[in-house]
Coordinates of C-alpha atoms in Angstrom, one line a residue:
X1 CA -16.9 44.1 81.2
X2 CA -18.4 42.1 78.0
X3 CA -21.0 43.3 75.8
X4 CA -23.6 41.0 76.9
X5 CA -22.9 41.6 80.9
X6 CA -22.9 45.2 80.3
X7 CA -25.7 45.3 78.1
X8 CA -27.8 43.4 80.9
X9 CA -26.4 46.3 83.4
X10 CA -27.7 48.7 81.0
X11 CA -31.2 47.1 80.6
X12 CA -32.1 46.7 83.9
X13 CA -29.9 49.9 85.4
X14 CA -33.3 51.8 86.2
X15 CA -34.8 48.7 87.9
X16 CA -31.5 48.3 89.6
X17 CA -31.7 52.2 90.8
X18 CA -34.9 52.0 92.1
X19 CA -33.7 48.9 94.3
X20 CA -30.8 50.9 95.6
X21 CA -33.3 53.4 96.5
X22 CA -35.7 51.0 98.4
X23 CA -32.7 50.0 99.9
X24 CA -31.9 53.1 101.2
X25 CA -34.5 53.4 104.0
X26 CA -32.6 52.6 106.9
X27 CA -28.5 52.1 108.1
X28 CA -29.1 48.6 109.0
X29 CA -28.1 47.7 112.4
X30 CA -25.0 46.1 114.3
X31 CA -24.9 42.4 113.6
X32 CA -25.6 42.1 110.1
X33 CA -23.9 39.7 107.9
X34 CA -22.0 42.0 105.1
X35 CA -20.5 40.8 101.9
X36 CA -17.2 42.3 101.0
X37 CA -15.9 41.8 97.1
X38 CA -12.7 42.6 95.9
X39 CA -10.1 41.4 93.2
X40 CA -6.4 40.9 93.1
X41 CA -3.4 38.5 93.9
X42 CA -3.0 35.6 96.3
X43 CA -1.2 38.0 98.3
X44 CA -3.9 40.6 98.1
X45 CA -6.6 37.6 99.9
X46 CA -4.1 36.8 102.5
X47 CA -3.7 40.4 103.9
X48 CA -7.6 41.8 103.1
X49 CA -8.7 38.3 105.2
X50 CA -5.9 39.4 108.4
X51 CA -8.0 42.7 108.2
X52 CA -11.5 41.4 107.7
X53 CA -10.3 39.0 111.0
X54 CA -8.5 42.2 113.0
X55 CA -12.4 44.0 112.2
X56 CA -14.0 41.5 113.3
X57 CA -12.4 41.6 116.4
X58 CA -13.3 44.8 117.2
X59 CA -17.1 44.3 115.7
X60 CA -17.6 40.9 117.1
X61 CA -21.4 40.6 115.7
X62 CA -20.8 41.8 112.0
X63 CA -20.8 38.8 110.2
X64 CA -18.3 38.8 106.7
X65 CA -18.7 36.9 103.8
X66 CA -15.9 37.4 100.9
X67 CA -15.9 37.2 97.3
X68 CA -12.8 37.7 95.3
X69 CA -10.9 36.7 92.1
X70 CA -9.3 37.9 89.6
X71 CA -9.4 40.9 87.5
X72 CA -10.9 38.6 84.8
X73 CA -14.7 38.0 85.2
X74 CA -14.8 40.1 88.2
X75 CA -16.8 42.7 86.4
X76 CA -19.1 40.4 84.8
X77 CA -20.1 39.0 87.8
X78 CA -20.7 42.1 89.7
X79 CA -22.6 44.0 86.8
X80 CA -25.0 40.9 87.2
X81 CA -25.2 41.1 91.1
X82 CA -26.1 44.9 91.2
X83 CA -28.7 44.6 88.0
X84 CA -30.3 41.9 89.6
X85 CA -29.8 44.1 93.3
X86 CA -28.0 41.7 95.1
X87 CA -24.2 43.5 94.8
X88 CA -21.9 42.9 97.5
X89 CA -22.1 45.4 100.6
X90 CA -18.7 47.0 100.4
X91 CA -17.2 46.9 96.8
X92 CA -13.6 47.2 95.8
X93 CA -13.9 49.7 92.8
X94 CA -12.0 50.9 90.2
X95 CA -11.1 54.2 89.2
X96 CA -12.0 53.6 85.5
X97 CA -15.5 52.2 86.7
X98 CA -16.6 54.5 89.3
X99 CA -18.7 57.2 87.4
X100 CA -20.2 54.3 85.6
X101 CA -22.0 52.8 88.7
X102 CA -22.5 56.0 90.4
X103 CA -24.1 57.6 88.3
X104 CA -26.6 54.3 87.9
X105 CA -27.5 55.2 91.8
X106 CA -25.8 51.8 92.7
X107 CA -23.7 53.6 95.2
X108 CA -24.5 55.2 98.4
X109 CA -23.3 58.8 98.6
X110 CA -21.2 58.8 101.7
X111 CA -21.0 62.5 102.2
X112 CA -23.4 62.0 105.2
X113 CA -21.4 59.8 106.8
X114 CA -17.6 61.9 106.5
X115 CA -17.1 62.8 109.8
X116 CA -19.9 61.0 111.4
X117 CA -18.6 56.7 111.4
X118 CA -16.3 57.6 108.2
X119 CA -13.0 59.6 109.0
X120 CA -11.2 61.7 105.9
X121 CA -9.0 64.1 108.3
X122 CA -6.1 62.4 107.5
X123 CA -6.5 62.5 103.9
X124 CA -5.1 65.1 101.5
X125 CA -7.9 67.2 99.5
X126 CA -7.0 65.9 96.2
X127 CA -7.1 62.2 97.8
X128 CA -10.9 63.0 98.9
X129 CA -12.0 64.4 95.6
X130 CA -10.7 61.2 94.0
X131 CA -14.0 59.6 95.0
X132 CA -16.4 62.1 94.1
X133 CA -18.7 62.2 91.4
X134 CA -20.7 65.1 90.4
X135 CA -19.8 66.6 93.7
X136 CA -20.7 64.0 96.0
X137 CA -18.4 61.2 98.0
X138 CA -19.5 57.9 96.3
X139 CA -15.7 56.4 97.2
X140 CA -13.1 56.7 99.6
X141 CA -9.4 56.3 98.1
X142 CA -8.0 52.7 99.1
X143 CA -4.3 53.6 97.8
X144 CA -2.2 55.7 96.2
X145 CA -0.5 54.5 93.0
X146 CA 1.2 55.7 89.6
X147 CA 1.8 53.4 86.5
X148 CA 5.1 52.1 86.0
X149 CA 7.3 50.0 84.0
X150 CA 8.0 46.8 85.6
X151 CA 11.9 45.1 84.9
X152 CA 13.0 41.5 85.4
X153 CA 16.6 42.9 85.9
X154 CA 18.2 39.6 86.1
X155 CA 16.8 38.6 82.9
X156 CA 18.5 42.1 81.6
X157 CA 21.9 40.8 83.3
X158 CA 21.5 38.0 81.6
X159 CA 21.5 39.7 78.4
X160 CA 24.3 42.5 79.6
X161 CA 21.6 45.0 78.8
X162 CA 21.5 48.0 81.3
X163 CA 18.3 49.4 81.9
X164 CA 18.8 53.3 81.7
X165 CA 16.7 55.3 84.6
X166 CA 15.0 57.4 81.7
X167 CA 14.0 57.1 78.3
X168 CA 11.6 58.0 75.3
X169 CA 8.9 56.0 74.1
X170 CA 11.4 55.6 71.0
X171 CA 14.0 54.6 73.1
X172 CA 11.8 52.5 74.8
X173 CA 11.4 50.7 71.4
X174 CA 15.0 50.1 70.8
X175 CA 15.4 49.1 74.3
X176 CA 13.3 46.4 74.0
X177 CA 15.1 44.9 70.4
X178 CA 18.5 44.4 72.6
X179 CA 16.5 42.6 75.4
X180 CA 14.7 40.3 73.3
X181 CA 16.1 36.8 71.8
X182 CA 16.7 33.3 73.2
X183 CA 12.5 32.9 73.6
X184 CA 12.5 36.1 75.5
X185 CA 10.4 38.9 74.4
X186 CA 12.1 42.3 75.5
X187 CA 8.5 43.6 76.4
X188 CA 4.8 42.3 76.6
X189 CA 2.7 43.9 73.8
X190 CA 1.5 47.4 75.8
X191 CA -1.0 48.1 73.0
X192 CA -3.8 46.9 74.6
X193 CA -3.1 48.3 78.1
X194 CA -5.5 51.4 78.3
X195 CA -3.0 52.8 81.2
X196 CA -0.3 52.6 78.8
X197 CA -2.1 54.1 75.6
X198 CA -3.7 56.8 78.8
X199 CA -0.2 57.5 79.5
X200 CA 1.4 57.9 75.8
X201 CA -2.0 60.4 74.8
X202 CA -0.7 62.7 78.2
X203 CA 2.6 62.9 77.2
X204 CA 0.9 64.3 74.2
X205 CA -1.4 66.9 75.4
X206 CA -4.3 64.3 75.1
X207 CA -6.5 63.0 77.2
X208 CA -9.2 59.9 77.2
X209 CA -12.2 61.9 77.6
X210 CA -13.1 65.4 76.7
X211 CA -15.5 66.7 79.4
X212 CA -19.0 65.5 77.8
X213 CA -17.7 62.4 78.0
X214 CA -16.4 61.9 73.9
X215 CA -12.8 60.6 72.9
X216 CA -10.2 63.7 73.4
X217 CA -8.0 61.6 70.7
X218 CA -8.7 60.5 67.1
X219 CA -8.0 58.3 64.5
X220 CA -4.5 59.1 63.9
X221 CA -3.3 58.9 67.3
X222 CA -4.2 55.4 67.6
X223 CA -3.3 54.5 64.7
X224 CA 0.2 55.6 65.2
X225 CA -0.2 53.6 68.9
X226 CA -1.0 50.4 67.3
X227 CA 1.7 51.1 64.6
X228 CA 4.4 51.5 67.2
X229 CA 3.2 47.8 68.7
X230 CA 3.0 46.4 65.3
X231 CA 6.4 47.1 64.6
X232 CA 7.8 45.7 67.9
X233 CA 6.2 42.3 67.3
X234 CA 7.3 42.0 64.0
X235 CA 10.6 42.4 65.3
X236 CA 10.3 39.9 67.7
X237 CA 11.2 42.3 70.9
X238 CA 7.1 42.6 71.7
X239 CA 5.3 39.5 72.6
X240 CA 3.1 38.1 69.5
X241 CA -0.7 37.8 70.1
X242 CA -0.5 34.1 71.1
X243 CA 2.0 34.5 74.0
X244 CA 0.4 38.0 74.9
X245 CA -2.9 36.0 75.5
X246 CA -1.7 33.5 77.9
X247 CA -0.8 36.3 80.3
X248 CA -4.4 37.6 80.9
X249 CA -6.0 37.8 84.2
X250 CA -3.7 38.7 87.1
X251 CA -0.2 39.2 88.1
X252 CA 0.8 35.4 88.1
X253 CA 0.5 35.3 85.0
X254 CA 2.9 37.6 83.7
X255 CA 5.4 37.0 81.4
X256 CA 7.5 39.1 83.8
X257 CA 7.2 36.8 86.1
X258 CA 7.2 33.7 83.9
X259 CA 10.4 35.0 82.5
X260 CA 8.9 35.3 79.2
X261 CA 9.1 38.8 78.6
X262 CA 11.5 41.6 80.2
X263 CA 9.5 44.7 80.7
X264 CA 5.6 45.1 81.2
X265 CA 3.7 48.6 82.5
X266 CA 1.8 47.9 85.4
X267 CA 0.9 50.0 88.5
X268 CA 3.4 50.5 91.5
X269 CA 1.3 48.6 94.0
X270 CA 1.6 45.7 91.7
X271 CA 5.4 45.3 92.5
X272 CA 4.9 42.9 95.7
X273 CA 3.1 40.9 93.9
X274 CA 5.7 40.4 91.1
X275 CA 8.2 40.2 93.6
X276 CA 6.5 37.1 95.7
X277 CA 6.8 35.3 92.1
X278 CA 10.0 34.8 91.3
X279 CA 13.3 34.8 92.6
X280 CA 14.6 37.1 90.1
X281 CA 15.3 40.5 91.0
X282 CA 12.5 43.0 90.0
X283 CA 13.0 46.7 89.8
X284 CA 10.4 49.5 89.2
X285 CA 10.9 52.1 86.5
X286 CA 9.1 55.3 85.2
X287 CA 7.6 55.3 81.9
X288 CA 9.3 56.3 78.6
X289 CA 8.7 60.2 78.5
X290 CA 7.1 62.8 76.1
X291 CA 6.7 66.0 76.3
X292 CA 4.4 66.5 78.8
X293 CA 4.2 64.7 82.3
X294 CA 2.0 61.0 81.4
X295 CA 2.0 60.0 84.8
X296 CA -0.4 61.4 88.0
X297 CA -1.3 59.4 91.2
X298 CA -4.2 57.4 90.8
X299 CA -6.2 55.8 93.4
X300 CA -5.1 52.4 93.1
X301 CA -8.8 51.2 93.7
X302 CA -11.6 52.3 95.9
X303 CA -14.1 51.2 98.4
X304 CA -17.5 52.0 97.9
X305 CA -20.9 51.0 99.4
X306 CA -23.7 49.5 97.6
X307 CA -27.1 52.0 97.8
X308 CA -28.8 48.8 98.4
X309 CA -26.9 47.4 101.0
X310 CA -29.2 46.5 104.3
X311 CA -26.5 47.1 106.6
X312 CA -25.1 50.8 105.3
X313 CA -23.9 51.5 108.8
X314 CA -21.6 48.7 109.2
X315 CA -20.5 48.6 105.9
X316 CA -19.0 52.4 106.1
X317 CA -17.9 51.2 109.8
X318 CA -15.8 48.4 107.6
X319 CA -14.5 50.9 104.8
X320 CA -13.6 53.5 107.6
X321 CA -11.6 50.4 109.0
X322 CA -9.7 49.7 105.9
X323 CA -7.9 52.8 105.7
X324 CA -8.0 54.3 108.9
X325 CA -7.8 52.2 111.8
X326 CA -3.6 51.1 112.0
X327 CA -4.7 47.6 113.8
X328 CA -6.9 47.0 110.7
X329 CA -5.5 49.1 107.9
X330 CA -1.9 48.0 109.1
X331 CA -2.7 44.1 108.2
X332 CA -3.3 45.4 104.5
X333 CA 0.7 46.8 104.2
X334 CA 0.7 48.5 100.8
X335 CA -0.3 45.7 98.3
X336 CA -3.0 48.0 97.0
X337 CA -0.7 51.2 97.2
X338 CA 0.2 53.7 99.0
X339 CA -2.2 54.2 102.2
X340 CA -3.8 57.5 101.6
X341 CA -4.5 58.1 105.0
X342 CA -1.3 59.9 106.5
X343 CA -1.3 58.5 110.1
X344 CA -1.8 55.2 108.7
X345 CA 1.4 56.0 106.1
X346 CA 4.0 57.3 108.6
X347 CA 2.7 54.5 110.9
X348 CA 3.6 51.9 108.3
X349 CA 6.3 53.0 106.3
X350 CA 8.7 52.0 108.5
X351 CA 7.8 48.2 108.9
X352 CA 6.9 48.2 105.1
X353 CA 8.6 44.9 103.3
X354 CA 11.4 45.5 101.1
X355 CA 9.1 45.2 98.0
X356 CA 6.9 47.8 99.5
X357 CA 10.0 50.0 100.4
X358 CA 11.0 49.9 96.6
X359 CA 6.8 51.5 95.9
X360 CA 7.4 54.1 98.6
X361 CA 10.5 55.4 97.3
X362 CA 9.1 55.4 94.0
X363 CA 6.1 57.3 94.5
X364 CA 8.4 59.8 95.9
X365 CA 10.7 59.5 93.0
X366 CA 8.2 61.0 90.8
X367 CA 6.6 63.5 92.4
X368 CA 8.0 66.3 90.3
X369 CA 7.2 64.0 87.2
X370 CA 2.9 63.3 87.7
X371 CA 0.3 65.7 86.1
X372 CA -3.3 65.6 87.6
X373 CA -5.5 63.0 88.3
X374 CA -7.9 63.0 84.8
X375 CA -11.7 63.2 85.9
X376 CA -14.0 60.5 86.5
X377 CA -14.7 58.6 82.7
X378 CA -17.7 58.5 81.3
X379 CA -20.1 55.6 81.1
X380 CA -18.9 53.2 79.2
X381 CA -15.3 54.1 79.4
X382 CA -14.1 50.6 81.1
X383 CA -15.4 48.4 78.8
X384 CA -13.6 50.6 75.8
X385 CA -10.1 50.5 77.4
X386 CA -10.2 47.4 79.4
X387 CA -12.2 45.1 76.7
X388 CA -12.8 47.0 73.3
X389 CA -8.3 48.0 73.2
X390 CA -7.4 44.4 74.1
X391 CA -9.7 42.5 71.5
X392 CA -8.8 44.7 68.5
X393 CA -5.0 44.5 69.1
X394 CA -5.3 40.8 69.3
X395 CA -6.9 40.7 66.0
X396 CA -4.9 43.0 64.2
X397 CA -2.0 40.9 66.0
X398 CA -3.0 37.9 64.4
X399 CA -3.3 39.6 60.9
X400 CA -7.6 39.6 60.9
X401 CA -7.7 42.9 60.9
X402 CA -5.1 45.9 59.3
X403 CA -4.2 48.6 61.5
X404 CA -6.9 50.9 59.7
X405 CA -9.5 48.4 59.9
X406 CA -8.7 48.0 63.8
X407 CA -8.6 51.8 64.2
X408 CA -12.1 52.1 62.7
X409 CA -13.6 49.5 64.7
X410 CA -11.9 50.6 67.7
X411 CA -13.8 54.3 66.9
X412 CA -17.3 52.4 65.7
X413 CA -17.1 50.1 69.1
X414 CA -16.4 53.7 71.5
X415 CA -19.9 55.1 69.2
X416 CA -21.5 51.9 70.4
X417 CA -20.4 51.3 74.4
X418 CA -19.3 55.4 75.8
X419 CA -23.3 56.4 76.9

């Protein structure tokens, strides 16, 4: 989220606690208009309205009013709805911002609820402990993901370039020299994707976060990050800062998909969206390796409830819905990932879409390759890797800042925004 929009947050986060509290004085009853907020692709709408319409079936007087958009701006705004107490009922969240607005008190703890309106039977323990902060349930798991490198394989025929199933992240490098030319970059510029950089520090030994919530890497690692990107543009096989920039925002505007670029990291559950883009053929790959496994299953995103919602009950009736009633759940398909309930999986699978076929058989293709899901990140943490990463490497793309002078900004800006 932006410094100003998270500033406010900040400001106002003990006003916006005490609301949440107030709030918390009652379920609310059956028959209460909700407000459900999420982000994503055109696909994503299409599918989450089918289930808000299948819910509503079964809940005829809970009344649903949606707010989505993209990735872009869809921070901002909800940073302003929940200092001012106004945040939507049920949130989409993700994993990078949960601890953030949990440990505000702008969630309700759903503990009380598992097993009384909210069902987890079905769900692996790991799954479960996904959404916990601090001990308690503030999320329930609405896929199960991994990141992955996406391939526009007929732009890689086109260039008689065969894309090997493994490789290192120097391999990666020379990889993406033979696939670039003819106004095609071999790969978008990764340097300011935080689940890249996440990825490269595991492989490592490294993590984000050590556990009082400071950066577990330093200067040198990120400098040799940015210095690996650097060299790639300069070469022409990595998308330059002015191209990288009009691919902001979501999916559709991947140079992937735009047939700008050949490769781009992106998570699995993002592959039906790339695919309902283009005619080209799209394949899935692991990342470049290291020494160490990079790669863990993430929850894709979660749902969580707002502690100041006047309609609690419904709302976790609505979550519980999502992901584990198969007339509901099954209008979803895998979009967001992998359902993490297991009835709702094996009930699935088997219809799945041959684009969600290609994310099943690649979650299971790496199961011997993920390490464990890092802990909840610190306050903070999404604004560093999802704002602070992406507006230094465009500078130091368009030569305004040296890599040195971007590294120690990078480490000032973490000082400033990790709380």
């Amino acid at each position: 989220m932006s410094t100003l929009s998270r500033r406010g947050f900040l400001q106002v986060g003990a006003a916006a606690a005490t609301l949440a509290l107030a709030g918390c004085a009652g379920g609310g009853s059956s028959g209460a208009s909700l407000q459900f907020a999420w982000w994503g692709s055109t696909a994503r709408h299409t599918a989450t309205q089918k289930a808000i319409d299948a819910f509503k079936k079964k809940k005829p007087g809970v009344q649903i009013k949606t707010q989505f958009s993209g990735w872009d701006g869809y921070w901002e705004k909800l940073a302003t709805q929940t200092a001012g107490g106004n945040a939507p009922d049920v949130i989409q969240m993700d994993y990078s911002y949960l601890g953030e607005y949990a440990r505000r008190g702008s969630l309700l703890d759903l503990g009380p609820y598992v097993g009384k309106g909210l069902d987890l039977s079905g769900f692996e323990p790991d799954v479960v402990n996904a959404g916990k902060i601090n001990g308690k349930q503030y999320a329930v798991n609405f896929g199960i993901n991994s990141m992955s490198l996406i391939v526009n394989k007929s732009l890689a025929a086109e260039r008689g370039v065969e894309i090997p199933d493994t490789f290192t992240w120097p391999e990666y490098g020379e990889l993406a020299k033979k696939l670039a030319g003819k106004g095609v970059f071999g790969t978008e510029d990764g340097a300011q994707d935080g689940g890249a950089l996440e990825n490269w520090l595991l492989e490592r030994g490294k993590m984000f976060f050590t556990a009082d919530g400071k950066l577990a890497y330093d200067e040198n690692d990120l400098k040799e990050w940015f210095t690996f990107w650097d060299g790639l543009r300069k070469a022409g096989a990595a998308t330059p800062p002015e191209v990288q920039a009009t691919a902001l925002g979501d999916v559709q505007n991947s140079l992937v998909a735009t047939r700008k670029a050949v490769m781009d990291f992106a998570w699995s559950n993002q592959l039906t969206a790339y695919m309902s883009l283009t005619k080209d053929e799209i394949g899935i790959h692991a990342f470049p390796t290291g020494d160490k496994p990079g790669q863990y299953y993430k929850p894709s995103m979660l749902l969580t409830v707002s502690a100041a919602s006047k309609a609690k009950d419904d709302a976790v009736a609505l979550v519980n819905a999502l992901v584990t009633d198969a007339d509901v759940a099954g209008r979803l398909g895998s979009e967001r990932g992998i359902p993490p309930a297991t009835a709702i999986r094996t009930a699935l699978r088997p219809k799945a879409s041959p684009s969600e076929q290609l994310v099943y058989g690649y979650i299971d293709s790496i199961k011997d390759k993920v390490g464990p899901l890092p802990p909840p990140q610190p306050l903070g943490a999404g604004e560093l890797h999802n704002k602070v990463l992406m507006n230094i490497n465009q500078q130091i793309g368009f030569g305004k800042l040296t890599i040195d002078q971007g590294v120690s900004r990078f480490f000032e800006e973490a000082g400033r925004v990790l709380k």
